[in-house]
PDB file of C-alpha atoms in Angstrom:
ATOM      1  CA  CYS A   1     120.732 142.749 108.501  1.00  0.00           C
ATOM      2  CA  ARG A   2     124.650 141.448 106.885  1.00  0.00           C
ATOM      3  CA  ARG A   3     124.470 137.569 105.243  1.00  0.00           C
ATOM      4  CA  PRO A   4     127.242 135.413 107.196  1.00  0.00           C
ATOM      5  CA  LEU A   5     129.412 135.482 104.309  1.00  0.00           C
ATOM      6  CA  ARG A   6     130.100 131.614 103.108  1.00  0.00           C
ATOM      7  CA  ARG A   7     133.719 129.590 104.042  1.00  0.00           C
ATOM      8  CA  ARG A   8     135.495 129.197 100.375  1.00  0.00           C
ATOM      9  CA  ASP A   9     137.523 125.748  98.759  1.00  0.00           C
ATOM     10  CA  ALA A  10     140.612 127.024  99.301  1.00  0.00           C
ATOM     11  CA  THR A  11     141.763 125.405  96.203  1.00  0.00           C
ATOM     12  CA  THR A  12     139.142 126.572  94.033  1.00  0.00           C
ATOM     13  CA  GLY A  13     138.080 129.407  95.613  1.00  0.00           C
ATOM     14  CA  GLU A  14     134.174 127.672  95.222  1.00  0.00           C
ATOM     15  CA  PRO A  15     131.958 128.560  97.803  1.00  0.00           C
ATOM     16  CA  ALA A  16     132.774 125.054 100.030  1.00  0.00           C
ATOM     17  CA  ARG A  17     130.314 122.763 100.068  1.00  0.00           C
ATOM     18  CA  ALA A  18     129.119 120.805 103.386  1.00  0.00           C
ATOM     19  CA  THR A  19     130.373 116.883 103.032  1.00  0.00           C
ATOM     20  CA  TRP A  20     129.521 117.383 107.862  1.00  0.00           C
ATOM     21  CA  TRP A  21     127.879 114.169 106.363  1.00  0.00           C
ATOM     22  CA  LYS A  22     130.976 112.299 105.404  1.00  0.00           C
ATOM     23  CA  PRO A  23     132.078 111.157 108.481  1.00  0.00           C
ATOM     24  CA  SER A  24     128.559 109.772 110.083  1.00  0.00           C
ATOM     25  CA  ALA A  25     127.959 108.515 106.294  1.00  0.00           C
ATOM     26  CA  LYS A  26     131.638 106.160 106.480  1.00  0.00           C
ATOM     27  CA  TRP A  27     131.093 104.738 110.685  1.00  0.00           C
ATOM     28  CA  GLY A  28     127.301 104.013 109.547  1.00  0.00           C
ATOM     29  CA  ARG A  29     127.984 101.863 106.570  1.00  0.00           C
ATOM     30  CA  TRP A  30     131.092 100.953 109.464  1.00  0.00           C
ATOM     31  CA  VAL A  31     128.250 100.198 111.838  1.00  0.00           C
ATOM     32  CA  LEU A  32     125.211  98.166 109.597  1.00  0.00           C
ATOM     33  CA  GLU A  33     128.563  95.985 107.704  1.00  0.00           C
ATOM     34  CA  GLN A  34     129.409  94.822 111.849  1.00  0.00           C
ATOM     35  CA  VAL A  35     125.959  94.045 112.166  1.00  0.00           C
ATOM     36  CA  ARG A  36     124.510  92.501 109.693  1.00  0.00           C
ATOM     37  CA  PRO A  37     124.962  88.942 109.793  1.00  0.00           C
ATOM     38  CA  GLU A  38     123.556  89.777 113.491  1.00  0.00           C
ATOM     39  CA  LEU A  39     119.867  90.984 111.854  1.00  0.00           C
ATOM     40  CA  GLN A  40     120.130  89.809 108.492  1.00  0.00           C
ATOM     41  CA  ARG A  41     118.379  86.942 110.533  1.00  0.00           C
ATOM     42  CA  PHE A  42     115.464  89.332 110.523  1.00  0.00           C
ATOM     43  CA  TYR A  43     115.313  91.778 106.949  1.00  0.00           C
ATOM     44  CA  PRO A  44     114.789  88.259 104.996  1.00  0.00           C
ATOM     45  CA  PRO A  45     115.482  88.858 101.551  1.00  0.00           C
ATOM     46  CA  GLU A  46     112.296  89.011  98.733  1.00  0.00           C
ATOM     47  CA  PRO A  47     111.681  86.982  95.869  1.00  0.00           C
ATOM     48  CA  ASP A  48     112.770  88.531  93.320  1.00  0.00           C
ATOM     49  CA  GLY A  49     116.367  89.407  95.217  1.00  0.00           C
ATOM     50  CA  GLY A  50     115.392  93.048  97.041  1.00  0.00           C
ATOM     51  CA  SER A  51     116.449  94.134 100.265  1.00  0.00           C
ATOM     52  CA  VAL A  52     113.523  94.346 103.204  1.00  0.00           C
ATOM     53  CA  VAL A  53     115.272  98.175 104.800  1.00  0.00           C
ATOM     54  CA  ALA A  54     112.068  98.458 107.926  1.00  0.00           C
ATOM     55  CA  TYR A  55     108.578  97.572 109.112  1.00  0.00           C
ATOM     56  CA  LEU A  56     106.009 100.574 109.527  1.00  0.00           C
ATOM     57  CA  TRP A  57     103.385  99.896 112.059  1.00  0.00           C
ATOM     58  CA  ALA A  58     101.601 102.258 114.094  1.00  0.00           C
ATOM     59  CA  LYS A  59     100.553 102.109 117.723  1.00  0.00           C
ATOM     60  CA  THR A  60      97.004 101.257 118.846  1.00  0.00           C
ATOM     61  CA  VAL A  61      93.988 101.483 121.083  1.00  0.00           C
ATOM     62  CA  HIS A  62      91.626  99.223 121.729  1.00  0.00           C
ATOM     63  CA  CYS A  63      88.231 100.088 121.178  1.00  0.00           C
ATOM     64  CA  THR A  64      85.432 101.285 124.637  1.00  0.00           C
ATOM     65  CA  ASN A  65      82.617 100.416 122.795  1.00  0.00           C
ATOM     66  CA  PRO A  66      81.546  97.133 124.906  1.00  0.00           C
ATOM     67  CA  ALA A  67      80.498  95.386 121.695  1.00  0.00           C
ATOM     68  CA  CYS A  68      82.868  96.292 119.252  1.00  0.00           C
ATOM     69  CA  GLY A  69      86.804  96.031 121.610  1.00  0.00           C
ATOM     70  CA  ALA A  70      88.474  96.547 118.635  1.00  0.00           C
ATOM     71  CA  GLU A  71      92.107  97.672 117.799  1.00  0.00           C
ATOM     72  CA  ILE A  72      92.241 101.368 117.151  1.00  0.00           C
ATOM     73  CA  PRO A  73      95.930 101.839 114.665  1.00  0.00           C
ATOM     74  CA  LEU A  74      96.746 105.402 115.728  1.00  0.00           C
ATOM     75  CA  LEU A  75      97.344 107.543 113.004  1.00  0.00           C
ATOM     76  CA  ALA A  76      97.315 111.144 111.119  1.00  0.00           C
ATOM     77  CA  HIS A  77      98.032 110.008 107.489  1.00  0.00           C
ATOM     78  CA  ARG A  78      97.780 107.453 105.141  1.00  0.00           C
ATOM     79  CA  TRP A  79     100.353 108.219 102.862  1.00  0.00           C
ATOM     80  CA  LEU A  80     103.201 105.839 102.853  1.00  0.00           C
ATOM     81  CA  SER A  81     105.093 107.641  99.807  1.00  0.00           C
ATOM     82  CA  HIS A  82     103.613 111.369  98.937  1.00  0.00           C
ATOM     83  CA  ARG A  83     106.255 113.696  96.817  1.00  0.00           C
ATOM     84  CA  ALA A  84     106.084 115.600  94.045  1.00  0.00           C
ATOM     85  CA  GLY A  85     107.144 113.989  90.664  1.00  0.00           C
ATOM     86  CA  LYS A  86     106.826 110.294  92.010  1.00  0.00           C
ATOM     87  CA  THR A  87     104.767 108.169  91.749  1.00  0.00           C
ATOM     88  CA  PRO A  88     102.190 108.242  95.211  1.00  0.00           C
ATOM     89  CA  VAL A  89     102.217 105.111  97.439  1.00  0.00           C
ATOM     90  CA  TYR A  90      99.178 104.925 100.647  1.00  0.00           C
ATOM     91  CA  TYR A  91      97.572 102.202 102.183  1.00  0.00           C
ATOM     92  CA  ARG A  92      94.108 101.093 103.146  1.00  0.00           C
ATOM     93  CA  LEU A  93      92.477  99.842 106.241  1.00  0.00           C
ATOM     94  CA  LEU A  94      90.397  97.388 106.114  1.00  0.00           C
ATOM     95  CA  PRO A  95      87.929  96.300 108.682  1.00  0.00           C
ATOM     96  CA  GLN A  96      87.851  92.404 108.635  1.00  0.00           C
ATOM     97  CA  ALA A  97      85.085  90.560 110.184  1.00  0.00           C
ATOM     98  CA  ASP A  98      87.152  89.755 113.500  1.00  0.00           C
ATOM     99  CA  ARG A  99      87.621  92.453 114.675  1.00  0.00           C
ATOM    100  CA  SER A 100      91.247  93.813 113.390  1.00  0.00           C
ATOM    101  CA  LEU A 101      92.121  95.841 109.736  1.00  0.00           C
ATOM    102  CA  ASP A 102      94.372  94.184 107.185  1.00  0.00           C
ATOM    103  CA  ALA A 103      96.643  97.037 105.877  1.00  0.00           C
ATOM    104  CA  GLN A 104      96.078  97.279 102.043  1.00  0.00           C
ATOM    105  CA  VAL A 105      99.541  98.673  99.990  1.00  0.00           C
ATOM    106  CA  VAL A 106      97.833 101.003  96.461  1.00  0.00           C
ATOM    107  CA  GLU A 107      99.746 103.404  94.172  1.00  0.00           C
ATOM    108  CA  GLY A 108      98.911 105.534  92.465  1.00  0.00           C
ATOM    109  CA  VAL A 109      96.592 108.718  92.545  1.00  0.00           C
ATOM    110  CA  PRO A 110      93.777 107.715  95.185  1.00  0.00           C
ATOM    111  CA  ARG A 111      90.053 107.252  93.912  1.00  0.00           C
ATOM    112  CA  GLY A 112      87.353 108.189  95.723  1.00  0.00           C
ATOM    113  CA  GLU A 113      88.734 107.657  98.916  1.00  0.00           C
ATOM    114  CA  ASN A 114      91.238 110.364 100.704  1.00  0.00           C
ATOM    115  CA  PRO A 115      94.664 108.726 102.558  1.00  0.00           C
ATOM    116  CA  SER A 116      95.515 112.580 104.560  1.00  0.00           C
ATOM    117  CA  GLU A 117      92.733 111.455 106.706  1.00  0.00           C
ATOM    118  CA  GLY A 118      93.776 108.393 109.512  1.00  0.00           C
ATOM    119  CA  THR A 119      91.916 107.880 112.619  1.00  0.00           C
ATOM    120  CA  THR A 120      93.584 110.434 114.830  1.00  0.00           C
ATOM    121  CA  ALA A 121      92.798 114.502 115.709  1.00  0.00           C
ATOM    122  CA  ARG A 122      92.959 116.659 118.423  1.00  0.00           C
ATOM    123  CA  GLY A 123      94.503 113.460 121.076  1.00  0.00           C
ATOM    124  CA  THR A 124      90.878 111.438 119.014  1.00  0.00           C
ATOM    125  CA  ALA A 125      91.157 108.441 117.779  1.00  0.00           C
ATOM    126  CA  ARG A 126      87.568 106.427 115.702  1.00  0.00           C
ATOM    127  CA  CYS A 127      86.932 103.187 115.126  1.00  0.00           C
ATOM    128  CA  LEU A 128      87.017 101.829 112.198  1.00  0.00           C
ATOM    129  CA  HIS A 129      84.762  98.875 113.397  1.00  0.00           C
ATOM    130  CA  CYS A 130      82.145 100.751 114.554  1.00  0.00           C
ATOM    131  CA  PRO A 131      81.425 104.613 114.807  1.00  0.00           C
ATOM    132  CA  GLN A 132      82.753 104.653 118.332  1.00  0.00           C
ATOM    133  CA  THR A 133      85.540 107.614 119.009  1.00  0.00           C
ATOM    134  CA  LEU A 134      87.810 107.786 122.150  1.00  0.00           C
ATOM    135  CA  SER A 135      88.677 111.222 123.806  1.00  0.00           C
ATOM    136  CA  SER A 136      91.059 111.997 124.116  1.00  0.00           C
ATOM    137  CA  ASP A 137      91.966 111.403 128.001  1.00  0.00           C
ATOM    138  CA  GLU A 138      90.849 107.647 127.024  1.00  0.00           C
ATOM    139  CA  VAL A 139      93.863 107.336 124.230  1.00  0.00           C
ATOM    140  CA  LYS A 140      95.628 108.575 127.494  1.00  0.00           C
ATOM    141  CA  ALA A 141      94.422 106.664 130.135  1.00  0.00           C
ATOM    142  CA  GLN A 142      94.558 103.195 127.795  1.00  0.00           C
ATOM    143  CA  PHE A 143      99.081 104.543 127.873  1.00  0.00           C
ATOM    144  CA  LYS A 144      98.894 104.955 130.966  1.00  0.00           C
ATOM    145  CA  ALA A 145      98.001 102.613 131.639  1.00  0.00           C
ATOM    146  CA  THR A 146     100.350 100.312 129.356  1.00  0.00           C
ATOM    147  CA  GLN A 147      97.573  99.143 126.998  1.00  0.00           C
ATOM    148  CA  ASP A 148      98.370 100.166 123.706  1.00  0.00           C
ATOM    149  CA  GLY A 149      99.498  97.535 121.051  1.00  0.00           C
ATOM    150  CA  ARG A 150     101.679  97.195 118.374  1.00  0.00           C
ATOM    151  CA  LEU A 151      99.736  96.716 114.673  1.00  0.00           C
ATOM    152  CA  MET A 152     102.451  95.764 111.628  1.00  0.00           C
ATOM    153  CA  LEU A 153     100.978  98.061 108.614  1.00  0.00           C
ATOM    154  CA  ALA A 154     103.468  98.090 105.461  1.00  0.00           C
ATOM    155  CA  VAL A 155     107.064  97.269 104.688  1.00  0.00           C
ATOM    156  CA  ALA A 156     109.514  99.085 102.440  1.00  0.00           C
ATOM    157  CA  LEU A 157     112.261  97.549 100.494  1.00  0.00           C
ATOM    158  CA  ILE A 158     115.054  98.010  98.411  1.00  0.00           C
ATOM    159  CA  ARG A 159     114.435  96.727  94.678  1.00  0.00           C
ATOM    160  CA  LEU A 160     117.135  95.066  93.618  1.00  0.00           C
ATOM    161  CA  THR A 161     116.197  96.555  90.342  1.00  0.00           C
ATOM    162  CA  ASP A 162     116.324  99.834  90.835  1.00  0.00           C
ATOM    163  CA  ARG A 163     117.797 100.185  94.206  1.00  0.00           C
ATOM    164  CA  ARG A 164     114.302 102.064  94.799  1.00  0.00           C
ATOM    165  CA  VAL A 165     112.224 101.273  97.801  1.00  0.00           C
ATOM    166  CA  SER A 166     108.323  99.994  97.415  1.00  0.00           C
ATOM    167  CA  PHE A 167     106.452  98.970  99.254  1.00  0.00           C
ATOM    168  CA  ARG A 168     103.878  95.455 100.386  1.00  0.00           C
ATOM    169  CA  ALA A 169     101.392  94.857 102.434  1.00  0.00           C
ATOM    170  CA  VAL A 170     102.000  93.121 105.143  1.00  0.00           C
ATOM    171  CA  THR A 171     102.517  88.586 104.695  1.00  0.00           C
ATOM    172  CA  GLU A 172     102.245  85.999 107.819  1.00  0.00           C
ATOM    173  CA  THR A 173     105.988  85.212 107.324  1.00  0.00           C
ATOM    174  CA  ASP A 174     106.788  89.543 108.755  1.00  0.00           C
ATOM    175  CA  ARG A 175     104.602  88.826 111.708  1.00  0.00           C
ATOM    176  CA  ALA A 176     106.771  85.524 112.563  1.00  0.00           C
ATOM    177  CA  THR A 177     110.325  86.743 111.875  1.00  0.00           C
ATOM    178  CA  TYR A 178     108.410  90.327 113.993  1.00  0.00           C
ATOM    179  CA  GLU A 179     108.141  87.286 116.856  1.00  0.00           C
ATOM    180  CA  GLN A 180     111.509  85.638 115.862  1.00  0.00           C
ATOM    181  CA  ALA A 181     113.179  89.280 117.240  1.00  0.00           C
ATOM    182  CA  ARG A 182     111.319  90.067 119.401  1.00  0.00           C
ATOM    183  CA  ASN A 183     111.933  86.609 121.110  1.00  0.00           C
ATOM    184  CA  ALA A 184     115.856  87.645 120.995  1.00  0.00           C
ATOM    185  CA  LEU A 185     115.362  90.736 122.008  1.00  0.00           C
ATOM    186  CA  ASP A 186     114.318  89.317 124.623  1.00  0.00           C
ATOM    187  CA  GLU A 187     116.633  86.806 125.758  1.00  0.00           C
ATOM    188  CA  ALA A 188     119.197  88.328 125.491  1.00  0.00           C
ATOM    189  CA  GLY A 189     118.219  90.704 127.971  1.00  0.00           C
ATOM    190  CA  LEU A 190     117.212  93.596 126.085  1.00  0.00           C
ATOM    191  CA  LEU A 191     113.581  94.520 125.580  1.00  0.00           C
ATOM    192  CA  PRO A 192     112.700  97.200 126.783  1.00  0.00           C
ATOM    193  CA  MET A 193     109.870  96.039 130.185  1.00  0.00           C
ATOM    194  CA  MET A 194     107.392  97.481 128.547  1.00  0.00           C
ATOM    195  CA  THR A 195     106.656  95.467 125.994  1.00  0.00           C
ATOM    196  CA  ARG A 196     107.826  92.993 127.542  1.00  0.00           C
ATOM    197  CA  SER A 197     103.661  90.751 127.349  1.00  0.00           C
TER     198      SER A 197
END
């Protein structure tokens, strides 16, 4: 089996570097500048001047235990960043008395917990408030009946000081900002029908 020959740069004779992404990156920057004035209110600046770049979500189903009914986020793992040579970042899910969950962002090596473990395995969903585990058929049934939901878990941002991505816990301001964005999409007729409720 012969390996294909690598193209060479016509002027230097060196192997050609992949540059296919450059026009895409240029186009992406142009699109961002066009929509930034409209979207900026949904990505408010951080107190330190950093910028919110993403809201991280999980799809959810409800526990079928009649005594519980809590929202179960469908998670394969809880890592936010787990790259070699970098400080690991994950979130811890804290069950609350009202059957809700708070997500606490943790930086550093996990001690006494395994962020590689989520709430799902082979299509099942494990409740964090009670010992109930939903079968894959029960999970699918909730999606078919559009009884699924969404849970905001964390916020990704770019720090102004070093231009690196970091993560923080969700605040009430983030939830209010999401509601503003949702209402704006609904008013513009852009909200998918299945998420209107």
